[in-house]
Structure formats: structure tokens, C-alpha cells
PDB file of C-alpha atoms in Angstrom:
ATOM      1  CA  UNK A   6     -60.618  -0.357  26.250  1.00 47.00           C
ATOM      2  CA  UNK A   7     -57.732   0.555  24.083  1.00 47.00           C
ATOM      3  CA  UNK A   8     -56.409   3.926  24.666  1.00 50.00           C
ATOM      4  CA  UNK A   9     -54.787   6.187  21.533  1.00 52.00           C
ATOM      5  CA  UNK A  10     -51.369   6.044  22.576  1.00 50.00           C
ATOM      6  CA  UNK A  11     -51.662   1.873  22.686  1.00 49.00           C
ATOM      7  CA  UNK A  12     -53.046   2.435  19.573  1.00 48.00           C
ATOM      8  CA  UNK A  13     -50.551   4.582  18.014  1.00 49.00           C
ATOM      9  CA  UNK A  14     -47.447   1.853  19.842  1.00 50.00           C
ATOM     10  CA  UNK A  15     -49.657  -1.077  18.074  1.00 42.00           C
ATOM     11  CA  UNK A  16     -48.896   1.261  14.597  1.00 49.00           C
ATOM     12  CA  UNK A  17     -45.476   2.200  15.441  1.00 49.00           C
ATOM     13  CA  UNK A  18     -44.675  -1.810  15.745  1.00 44.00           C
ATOM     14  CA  UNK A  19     -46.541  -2.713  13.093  1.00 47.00           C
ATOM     15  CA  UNK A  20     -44.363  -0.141  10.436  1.00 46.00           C
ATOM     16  CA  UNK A  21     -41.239  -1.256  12.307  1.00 46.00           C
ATOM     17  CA  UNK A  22     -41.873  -5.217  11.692  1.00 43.00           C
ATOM     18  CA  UNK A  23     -43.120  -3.841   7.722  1.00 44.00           C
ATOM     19  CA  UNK A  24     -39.605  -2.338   7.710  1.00 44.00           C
ATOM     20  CA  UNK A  25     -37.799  -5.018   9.199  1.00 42.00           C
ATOM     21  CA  UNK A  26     -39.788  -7.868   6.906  1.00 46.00           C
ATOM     22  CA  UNK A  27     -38.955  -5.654   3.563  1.00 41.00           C
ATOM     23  CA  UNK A  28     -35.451  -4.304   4.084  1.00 43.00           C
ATOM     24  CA  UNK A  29     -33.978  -6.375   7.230  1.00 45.00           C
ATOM     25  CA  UNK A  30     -34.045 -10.197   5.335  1.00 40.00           C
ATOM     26  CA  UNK A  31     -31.836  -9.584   1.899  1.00 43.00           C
ATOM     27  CA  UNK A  32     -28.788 -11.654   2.665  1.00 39.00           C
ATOM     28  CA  UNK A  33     -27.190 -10.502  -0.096  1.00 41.00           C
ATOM     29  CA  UNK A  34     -26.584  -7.277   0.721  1.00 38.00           C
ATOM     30  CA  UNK A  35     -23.606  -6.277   2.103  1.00 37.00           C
ATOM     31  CA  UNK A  36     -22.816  -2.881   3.565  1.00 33.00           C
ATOM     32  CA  UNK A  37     -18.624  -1.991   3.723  1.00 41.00           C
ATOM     33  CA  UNK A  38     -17.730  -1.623   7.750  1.00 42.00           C
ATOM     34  CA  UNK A  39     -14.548  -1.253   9.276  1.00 47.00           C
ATOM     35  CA  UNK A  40     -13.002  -1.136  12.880  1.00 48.00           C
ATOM     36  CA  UNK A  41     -16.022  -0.955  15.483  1.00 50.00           C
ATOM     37  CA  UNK A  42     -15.311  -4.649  16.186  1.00 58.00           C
ATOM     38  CA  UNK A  43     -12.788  -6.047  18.715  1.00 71.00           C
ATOM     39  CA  UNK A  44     -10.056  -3.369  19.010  1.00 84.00           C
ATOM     40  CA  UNK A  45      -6.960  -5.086  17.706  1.00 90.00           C
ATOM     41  CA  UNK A  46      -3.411  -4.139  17.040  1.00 95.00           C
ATOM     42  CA  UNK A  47      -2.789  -3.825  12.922  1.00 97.00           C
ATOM     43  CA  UNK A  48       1.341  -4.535  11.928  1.00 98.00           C
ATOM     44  CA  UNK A  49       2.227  -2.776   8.940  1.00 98.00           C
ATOM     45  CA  UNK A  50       5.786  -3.345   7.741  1.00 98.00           C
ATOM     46  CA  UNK A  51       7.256  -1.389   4.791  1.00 98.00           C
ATOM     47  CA  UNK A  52      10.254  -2.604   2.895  1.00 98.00           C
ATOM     48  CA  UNK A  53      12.095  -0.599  -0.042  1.00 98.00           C
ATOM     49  CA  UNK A  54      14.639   2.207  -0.259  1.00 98.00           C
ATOM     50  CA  UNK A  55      14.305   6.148  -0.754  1.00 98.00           C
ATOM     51  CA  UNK A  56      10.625   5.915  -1.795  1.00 98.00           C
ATOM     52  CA  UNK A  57       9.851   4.069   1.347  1.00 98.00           C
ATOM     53  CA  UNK A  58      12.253   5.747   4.073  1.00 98.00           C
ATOM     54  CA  UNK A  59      10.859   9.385   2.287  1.00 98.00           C
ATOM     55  CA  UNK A  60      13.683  10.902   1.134  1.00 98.00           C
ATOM     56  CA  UNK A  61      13.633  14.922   1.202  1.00 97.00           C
ATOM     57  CA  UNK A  62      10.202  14.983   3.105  1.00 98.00           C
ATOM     58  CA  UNK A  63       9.131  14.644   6.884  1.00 98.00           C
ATOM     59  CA  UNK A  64       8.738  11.758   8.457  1.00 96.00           C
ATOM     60  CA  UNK A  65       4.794  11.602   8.445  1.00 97.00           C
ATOM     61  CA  UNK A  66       4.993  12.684   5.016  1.00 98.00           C
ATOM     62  CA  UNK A  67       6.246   8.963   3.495  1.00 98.00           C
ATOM     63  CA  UNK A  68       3.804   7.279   1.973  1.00 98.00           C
ATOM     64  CA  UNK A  69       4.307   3.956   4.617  1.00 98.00           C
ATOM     65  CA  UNK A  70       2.839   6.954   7.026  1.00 98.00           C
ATOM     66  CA  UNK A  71       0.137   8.434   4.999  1.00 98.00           C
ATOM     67  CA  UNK A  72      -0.761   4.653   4.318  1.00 98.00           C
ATOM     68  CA  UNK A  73      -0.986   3.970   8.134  1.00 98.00           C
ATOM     69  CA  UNK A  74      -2.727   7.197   8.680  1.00 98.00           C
ATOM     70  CA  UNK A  75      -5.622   6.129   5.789  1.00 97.00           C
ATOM     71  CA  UNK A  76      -5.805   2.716   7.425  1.00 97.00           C
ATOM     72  CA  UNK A  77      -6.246   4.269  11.223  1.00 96.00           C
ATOM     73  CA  UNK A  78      -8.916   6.125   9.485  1.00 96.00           C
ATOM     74  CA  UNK A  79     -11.059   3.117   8.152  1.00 95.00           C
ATOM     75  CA  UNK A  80     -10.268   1.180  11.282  1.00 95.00           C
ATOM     76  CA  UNK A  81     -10.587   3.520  14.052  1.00 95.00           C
ATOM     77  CA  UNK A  82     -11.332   1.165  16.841  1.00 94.00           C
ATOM     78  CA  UNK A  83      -7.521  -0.244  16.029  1.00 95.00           C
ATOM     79  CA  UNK A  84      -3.899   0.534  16.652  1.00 96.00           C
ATOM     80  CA  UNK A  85      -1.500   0.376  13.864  1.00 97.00           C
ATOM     81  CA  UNK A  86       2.408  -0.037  14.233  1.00 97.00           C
ATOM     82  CA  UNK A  87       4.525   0.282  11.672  1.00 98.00           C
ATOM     83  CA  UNK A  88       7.973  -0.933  10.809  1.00 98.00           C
ATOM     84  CA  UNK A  89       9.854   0.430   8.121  1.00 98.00           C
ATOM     85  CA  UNK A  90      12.915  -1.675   7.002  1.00 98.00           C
ATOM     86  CA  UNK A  91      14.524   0.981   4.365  1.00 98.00           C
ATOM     87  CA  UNK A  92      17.316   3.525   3.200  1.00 98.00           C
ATOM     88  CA  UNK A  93      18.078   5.662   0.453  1.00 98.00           C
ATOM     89  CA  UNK A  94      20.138   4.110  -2.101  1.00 98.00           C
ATOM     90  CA  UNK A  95      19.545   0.351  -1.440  1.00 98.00           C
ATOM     91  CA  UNK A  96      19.242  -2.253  -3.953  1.00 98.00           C
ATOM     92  CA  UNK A  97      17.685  -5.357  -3.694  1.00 98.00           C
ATOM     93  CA  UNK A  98      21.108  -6.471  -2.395  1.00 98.00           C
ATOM     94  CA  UNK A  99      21.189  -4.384   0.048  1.00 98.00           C
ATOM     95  CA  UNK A 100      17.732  -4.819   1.250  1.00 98.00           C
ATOM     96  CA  UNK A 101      17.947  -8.760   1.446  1.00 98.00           C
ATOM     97  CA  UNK A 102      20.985  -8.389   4.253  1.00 98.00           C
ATOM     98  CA  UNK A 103      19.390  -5.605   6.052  1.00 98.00           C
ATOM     99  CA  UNK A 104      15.921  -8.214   6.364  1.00 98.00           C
ATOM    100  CA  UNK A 105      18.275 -10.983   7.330  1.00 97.00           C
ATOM    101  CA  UNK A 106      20.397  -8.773  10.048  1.00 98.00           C
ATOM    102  CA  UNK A 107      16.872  -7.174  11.280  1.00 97.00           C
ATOM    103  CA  UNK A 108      15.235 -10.554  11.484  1.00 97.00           C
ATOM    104  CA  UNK A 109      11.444  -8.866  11.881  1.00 97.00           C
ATOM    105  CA  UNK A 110       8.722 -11.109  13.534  1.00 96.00           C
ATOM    106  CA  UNK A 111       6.084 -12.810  11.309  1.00 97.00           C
ATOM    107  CA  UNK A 112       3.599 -11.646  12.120  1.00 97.00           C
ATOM    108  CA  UNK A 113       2.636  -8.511  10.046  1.00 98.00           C
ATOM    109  CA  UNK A 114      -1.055  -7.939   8.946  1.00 98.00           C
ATOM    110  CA  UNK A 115       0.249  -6.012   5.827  1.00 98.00           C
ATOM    111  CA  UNK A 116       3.706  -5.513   4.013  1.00 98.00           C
ATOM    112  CA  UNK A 117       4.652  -3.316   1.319  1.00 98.00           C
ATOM    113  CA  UNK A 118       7.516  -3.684  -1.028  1.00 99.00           C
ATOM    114  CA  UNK A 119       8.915  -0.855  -3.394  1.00 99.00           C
ATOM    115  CA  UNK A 120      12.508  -1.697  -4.582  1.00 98.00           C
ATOM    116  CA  UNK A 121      14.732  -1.566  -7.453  1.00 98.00           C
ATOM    117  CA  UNK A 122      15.645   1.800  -8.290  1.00 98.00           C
ATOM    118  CA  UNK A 123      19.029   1.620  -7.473  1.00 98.00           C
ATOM    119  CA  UNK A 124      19.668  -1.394  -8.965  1.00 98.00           C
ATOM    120  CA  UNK A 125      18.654   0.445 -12.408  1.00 98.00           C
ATOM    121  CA  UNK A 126      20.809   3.590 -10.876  1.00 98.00           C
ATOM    122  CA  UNK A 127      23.752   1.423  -9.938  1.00 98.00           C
ATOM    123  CA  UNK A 128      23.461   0.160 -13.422  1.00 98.00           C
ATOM    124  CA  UNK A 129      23.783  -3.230 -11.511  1.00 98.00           C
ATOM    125  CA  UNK A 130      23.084  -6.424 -14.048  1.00 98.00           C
ATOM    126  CA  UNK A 131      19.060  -6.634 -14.519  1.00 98.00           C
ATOM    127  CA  UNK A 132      19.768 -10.018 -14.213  1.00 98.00           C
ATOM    128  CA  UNK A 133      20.648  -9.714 -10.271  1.00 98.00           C
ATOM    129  CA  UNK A 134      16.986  -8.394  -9.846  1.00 98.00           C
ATOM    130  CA  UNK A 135      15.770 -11.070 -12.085  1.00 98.00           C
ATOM    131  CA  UNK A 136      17.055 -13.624  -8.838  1.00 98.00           C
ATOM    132  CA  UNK A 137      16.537 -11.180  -5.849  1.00 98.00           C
ATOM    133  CA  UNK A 138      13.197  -9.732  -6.592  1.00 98.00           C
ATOM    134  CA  UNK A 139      11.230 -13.114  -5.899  1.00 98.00           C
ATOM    135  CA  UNK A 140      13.555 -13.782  -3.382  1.00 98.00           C
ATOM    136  CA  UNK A 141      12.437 -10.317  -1.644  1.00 98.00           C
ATOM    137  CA  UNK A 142       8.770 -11.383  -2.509  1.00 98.00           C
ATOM    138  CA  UNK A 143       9.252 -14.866  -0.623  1.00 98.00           C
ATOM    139  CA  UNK A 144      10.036 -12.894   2.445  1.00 98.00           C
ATOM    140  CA  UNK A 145       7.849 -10.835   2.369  1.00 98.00           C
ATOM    141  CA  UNK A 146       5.089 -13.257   2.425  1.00 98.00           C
ATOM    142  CA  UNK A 147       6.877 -15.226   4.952  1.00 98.00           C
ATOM    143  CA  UNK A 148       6.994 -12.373   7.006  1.00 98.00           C
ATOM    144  CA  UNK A 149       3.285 -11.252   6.292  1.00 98.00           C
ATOM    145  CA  UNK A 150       1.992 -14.314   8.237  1.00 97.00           C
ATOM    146  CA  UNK A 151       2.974 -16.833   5.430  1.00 98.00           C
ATOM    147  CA  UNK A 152      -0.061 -14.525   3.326  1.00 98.00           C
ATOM    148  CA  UNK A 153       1.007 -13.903   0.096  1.00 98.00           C
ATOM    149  CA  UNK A 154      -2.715 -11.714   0.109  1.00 98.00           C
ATOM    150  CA  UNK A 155      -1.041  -9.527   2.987  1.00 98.00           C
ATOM    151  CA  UNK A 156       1.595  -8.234   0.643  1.00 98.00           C
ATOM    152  CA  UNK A 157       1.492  -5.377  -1.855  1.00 98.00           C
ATOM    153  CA  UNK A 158       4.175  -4.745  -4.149  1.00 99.00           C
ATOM    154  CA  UNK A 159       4.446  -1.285  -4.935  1.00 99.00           C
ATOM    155  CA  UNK A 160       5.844   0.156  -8.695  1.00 98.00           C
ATOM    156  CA  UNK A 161       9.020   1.634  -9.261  1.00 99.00           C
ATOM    157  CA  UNK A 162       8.857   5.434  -9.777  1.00 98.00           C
ATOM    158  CA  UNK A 163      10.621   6.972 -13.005  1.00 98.00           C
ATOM    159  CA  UNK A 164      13.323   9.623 -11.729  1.00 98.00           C
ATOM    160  CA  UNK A 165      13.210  10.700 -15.421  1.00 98.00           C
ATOM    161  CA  UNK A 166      10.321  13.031 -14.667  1.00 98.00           C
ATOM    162  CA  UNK A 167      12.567  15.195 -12.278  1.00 98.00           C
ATOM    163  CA  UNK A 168      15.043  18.132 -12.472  1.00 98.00           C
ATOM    164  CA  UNK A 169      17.754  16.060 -11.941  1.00 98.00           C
ATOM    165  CA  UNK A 170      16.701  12.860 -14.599  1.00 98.00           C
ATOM    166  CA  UNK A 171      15.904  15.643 -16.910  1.00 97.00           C
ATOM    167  CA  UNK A 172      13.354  13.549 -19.058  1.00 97.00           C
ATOM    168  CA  UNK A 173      16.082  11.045 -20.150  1.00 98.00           C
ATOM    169  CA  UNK A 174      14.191   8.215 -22.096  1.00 98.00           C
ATOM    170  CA  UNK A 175      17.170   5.338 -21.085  1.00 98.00           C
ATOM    171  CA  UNK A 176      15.921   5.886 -17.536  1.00 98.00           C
ATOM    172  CA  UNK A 177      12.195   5.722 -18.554  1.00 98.00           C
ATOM    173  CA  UNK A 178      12.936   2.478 -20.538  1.00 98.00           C
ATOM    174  CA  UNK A 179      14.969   0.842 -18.125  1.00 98.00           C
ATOM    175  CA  UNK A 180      12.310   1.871 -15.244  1.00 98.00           C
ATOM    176  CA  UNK A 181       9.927  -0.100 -17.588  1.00 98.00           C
ATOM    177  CA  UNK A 182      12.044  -3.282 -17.747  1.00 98.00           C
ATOM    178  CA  UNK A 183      12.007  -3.378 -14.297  1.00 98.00           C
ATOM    179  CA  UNK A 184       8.424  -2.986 -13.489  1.00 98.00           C
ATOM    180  CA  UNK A 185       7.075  -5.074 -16.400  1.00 98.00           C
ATOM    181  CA  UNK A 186       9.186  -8.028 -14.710  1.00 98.00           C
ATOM    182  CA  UNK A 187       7.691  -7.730 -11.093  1.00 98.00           C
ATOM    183  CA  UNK A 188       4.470  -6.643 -12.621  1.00 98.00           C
ATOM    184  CA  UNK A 189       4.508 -10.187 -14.028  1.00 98.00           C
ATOM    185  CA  UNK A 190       5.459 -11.949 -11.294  1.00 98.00           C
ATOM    186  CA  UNK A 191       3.110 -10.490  -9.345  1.00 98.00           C
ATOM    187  CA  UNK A 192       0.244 -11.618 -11.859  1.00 98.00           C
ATOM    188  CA  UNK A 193       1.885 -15.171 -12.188  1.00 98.00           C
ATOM    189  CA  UNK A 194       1.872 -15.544  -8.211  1.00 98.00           C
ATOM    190  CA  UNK A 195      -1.376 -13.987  -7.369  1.00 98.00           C
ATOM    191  CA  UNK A 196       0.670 -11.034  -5.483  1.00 98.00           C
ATOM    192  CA  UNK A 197      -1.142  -7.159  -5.775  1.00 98.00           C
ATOM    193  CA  UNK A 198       0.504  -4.827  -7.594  1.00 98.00           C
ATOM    194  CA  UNK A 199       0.144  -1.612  -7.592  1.00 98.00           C
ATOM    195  CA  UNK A 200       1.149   0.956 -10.266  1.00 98.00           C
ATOM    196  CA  UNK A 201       2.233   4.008  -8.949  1.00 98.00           C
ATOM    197  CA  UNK A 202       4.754   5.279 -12.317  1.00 98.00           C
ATOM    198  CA  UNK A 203       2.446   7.291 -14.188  1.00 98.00           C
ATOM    199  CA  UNK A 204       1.887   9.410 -11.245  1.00 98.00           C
ATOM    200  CA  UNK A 205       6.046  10.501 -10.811  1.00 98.00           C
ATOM    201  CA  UNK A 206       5.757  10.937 -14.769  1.00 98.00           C
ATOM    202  CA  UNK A 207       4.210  13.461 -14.235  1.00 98.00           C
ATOM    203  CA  UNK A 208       6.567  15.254 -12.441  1.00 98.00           C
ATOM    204  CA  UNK A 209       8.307  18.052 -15.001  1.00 98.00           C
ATOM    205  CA  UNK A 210       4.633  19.292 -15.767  1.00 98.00           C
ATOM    206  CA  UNK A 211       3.412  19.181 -12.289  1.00 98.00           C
ATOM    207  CA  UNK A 212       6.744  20.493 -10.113  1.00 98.00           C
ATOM    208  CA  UNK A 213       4.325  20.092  -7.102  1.00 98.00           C
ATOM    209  CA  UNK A 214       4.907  16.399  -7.194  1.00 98.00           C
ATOM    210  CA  UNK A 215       8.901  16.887  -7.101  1.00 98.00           C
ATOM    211  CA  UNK A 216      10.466  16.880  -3.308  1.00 98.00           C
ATOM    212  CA  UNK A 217      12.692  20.066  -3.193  1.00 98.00           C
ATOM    213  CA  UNK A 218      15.491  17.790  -3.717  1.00 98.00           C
ATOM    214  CA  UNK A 219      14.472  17.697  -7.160  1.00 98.00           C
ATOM    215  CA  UNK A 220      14.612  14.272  -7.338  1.00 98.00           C
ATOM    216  CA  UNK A 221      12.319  12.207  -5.032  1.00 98.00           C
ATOM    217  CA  UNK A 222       8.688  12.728  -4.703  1.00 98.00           C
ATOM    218  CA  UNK A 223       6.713  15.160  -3.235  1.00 98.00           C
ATOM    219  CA  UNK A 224       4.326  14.728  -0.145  1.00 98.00           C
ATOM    220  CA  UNK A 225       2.018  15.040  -2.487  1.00 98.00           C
ATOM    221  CA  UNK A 226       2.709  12.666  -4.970  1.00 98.00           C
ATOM    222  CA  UNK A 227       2.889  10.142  -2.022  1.00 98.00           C
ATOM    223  CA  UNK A 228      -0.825  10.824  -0.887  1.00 98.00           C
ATOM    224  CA  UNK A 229      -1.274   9.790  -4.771  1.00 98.00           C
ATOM    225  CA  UNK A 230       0.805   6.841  -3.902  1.00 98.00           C
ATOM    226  CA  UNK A 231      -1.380   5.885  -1.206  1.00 98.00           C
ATOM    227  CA  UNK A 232      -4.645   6.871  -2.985  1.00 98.00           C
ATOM    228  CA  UNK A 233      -3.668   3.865  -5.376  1.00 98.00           C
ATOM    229  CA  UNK A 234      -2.970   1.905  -2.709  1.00 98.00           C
ATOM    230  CA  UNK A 235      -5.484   2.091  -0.065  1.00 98.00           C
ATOM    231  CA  UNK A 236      -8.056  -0.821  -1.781  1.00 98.00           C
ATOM    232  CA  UNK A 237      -5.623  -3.242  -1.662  1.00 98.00           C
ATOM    233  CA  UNK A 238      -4.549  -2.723   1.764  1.00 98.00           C
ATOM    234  CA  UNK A 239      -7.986  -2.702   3.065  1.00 97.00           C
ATOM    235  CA  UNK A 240      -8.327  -6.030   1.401  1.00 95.00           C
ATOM    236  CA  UNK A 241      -4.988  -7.587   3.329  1.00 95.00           C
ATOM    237  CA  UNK A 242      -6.173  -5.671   6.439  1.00 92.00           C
ATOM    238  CA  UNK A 243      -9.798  -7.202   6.164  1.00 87.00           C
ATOM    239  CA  UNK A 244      -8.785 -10.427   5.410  1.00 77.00           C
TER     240      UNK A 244
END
């Protein structure tokens, strides 16, 4: 004789193979899941100048930081380290020694690269970043694992949109020249890029976004940054 609760288990697995035969078999569908696999250690190396060192806000503030923190978030079964490899005022110049001198490991699951200000600051010849830009790119990837989809080159901010550029249209226009070029690269070598200028231009409207230097952004403006950025670094980190 079959009891109720035998019958009621005989209904319970009969619902649960229903379920399994209606929902479980789609191979198509994919469902976005990060970090509860083998704990692994993420490497995360920044490259740039002011904008990546964080100029005139705390340490944790930088957007290389706030990046790491979003990442640890999506990931939370990993541990990230990150490497920043940047100063306030470099140019590309400056920034290809201080790689060379450093000589980082290879290994790096992501790297971000934000440079050229102070070549346009310097009023250095456009043409220099014309020949060290790529050259910056090319280690980069080398250093990202030899991944060119591990690297994400970041846009140059427009320091017009501050107290101190004072809405000056040569900087705007020069800031443009710059970014158009790498945006193009980028596109021509399959590289992300990720536009981050229209967020600083917003700076003399929205003082919020200014650092209390007056000139570099705010905390702020880099959790913007790194709201712009966060999809393509889950891609490099995923891959």
C-alpha cells in the first residue's frame, strides 16, 4: 500500500523533473556569474600620470582603487593586487623610462593606460605622442600577458573644465587632438577605449567633480571614471 506522504514525494519529484525538463535544458541561456570558482589572485596594473597616481585625493580615492574595489566586488572569491606605475606631471616620455627602470612582471590580468596630458601641458611636439603612444600601448600588452584584450586605454580628461583651465577652448581642442589619435588607434588595433572626457567637462557646472586643488578630479568624478570602465574590465578579467 502506498502511504500519502510517498504519494505526495512521488508529486514533489514529478514537478521537480517538469521543472528541470522545461527550464533546466536551454543551452542558450546564459546567466552572468563571477568569482565563486577557484579563488585566484587578479593583477591589475595601472599606468598614466596625475589621473592615475590621484592627484589632490586619498589614496583609495584614485580611480585604479575604486576600479580594484568594483572588481573585488564582482569577484569576491578573488584577491586583487594592484600596481600603479605613475606620477603627476609625466609625459609619455617620462612614463616609457619609468616602465623600463621598473621592469614589472608579465603577467597582469588587466592594465590600464591614461597618459598624455602633460605632453599637451608641456606643449611638447604632438608629434612625440604620435611615436610614444603605440609604443606605450605595445607594452602594455606585452606586459598584460601578451593580451592586447587585457588592456584598456583610458581618455584624456580636459583640465579646461576647472578653476584653474578656466574654460580655455585651445586646451579643449588640443585635449581633442590627442584623444581622437589614440581613440583611433585603439579602433585600428582592436584595443578598448574608454571615454571618460565628457565627464571632467563637466566640471565648472558641477564643482563637485573638481578635486580641491581646482584642477584634478574629484573622488567623485573618478567613481564616474570607473562606472565607464567597469564592462570592459570585467571582460579582460573574465577572459
Amino acid at each position: 500500500m502506498v502511504t500519502g506522504n510517498q504519494k505526495k514525494g512521488v508529486m514533489k519529484l514529478w514537478y521537480l523533473l517538469l521543472f528541470i525538463g522545461l527550464f533546466g535544458c536551454d543551452k542558450d541561456q546564459t546567466i552572468p556569474f563571477y568569482g565563486y570558482g577557484n579563488p585566484k589572485q587578479i593583477n591589475y596594473l595601472a599606468l598614466g600620470d596625475s589621473y592615475t597616481i590621484g592627484e589632490s585625493v586619498c589614496t583609495t580615492c584614485r580611480f585604479p582603487e575604486q576600479l580594484k574595489a568594483s572588481l573585488q566586488a564582482s569577484y569576491p572569491n578573488n584577491s586583487f593586487l594592484l600596481q600603479v606605475i605613475a606620477k603627476t606631471g609625466w609625459t609619455t616620455t617620462n612614463l616609457l623610462s619609468e616602465i623600463n627602470l621598473v621592469n614589472p612582471s608579465t603577467n597582469f590580468d588587466l592594465v590600464t593606460l591614461l597618459i598624455g596630458v602633460n605632453n599637451q601641458y608641456q606643449n611638447k611636439p604632438f608629434s612625440l605622442y604620435e611615436t610614444e603612444f603605440p609604443q606605450l600601448v605595445t607594452k602594455a600588452i606585452a606586459l598584460a600577458k601578451g593580451d592586447k584584450s587585457n588592456v584598456i586605454v583610458v581618455s584624456i580628461p580636459d583640465y579646461a573644465y576647472t578653476p584653474f583651465g578656466q574654460g580655455a577652448i585651445n586646451i579643449s581642442t588640443a585635449i581633442d587632438q590627442y584623444n581622437a589619435f589614440a581613440q583611433n588607434y585603439c579602433a585600428q588595433n582592436e584595443i578598448a577605449f574608454v571615454n571618460i572626457t565628457d565627464i571632467t567637462r563637466l566640471g565648472l557646472s558641477q564643482p563637485e567633480l573638481v578635486a580641491n586643488d581646482g584642477l584634478h578630479p574629484s573622488e567623485l568624478a573618478y567613481s564616474k571614471f570607473v562606472e565607464r570602465i567597469i564592462p570592459s574590465a570585467l571582460t579582460a578579467i573574465g577572459n
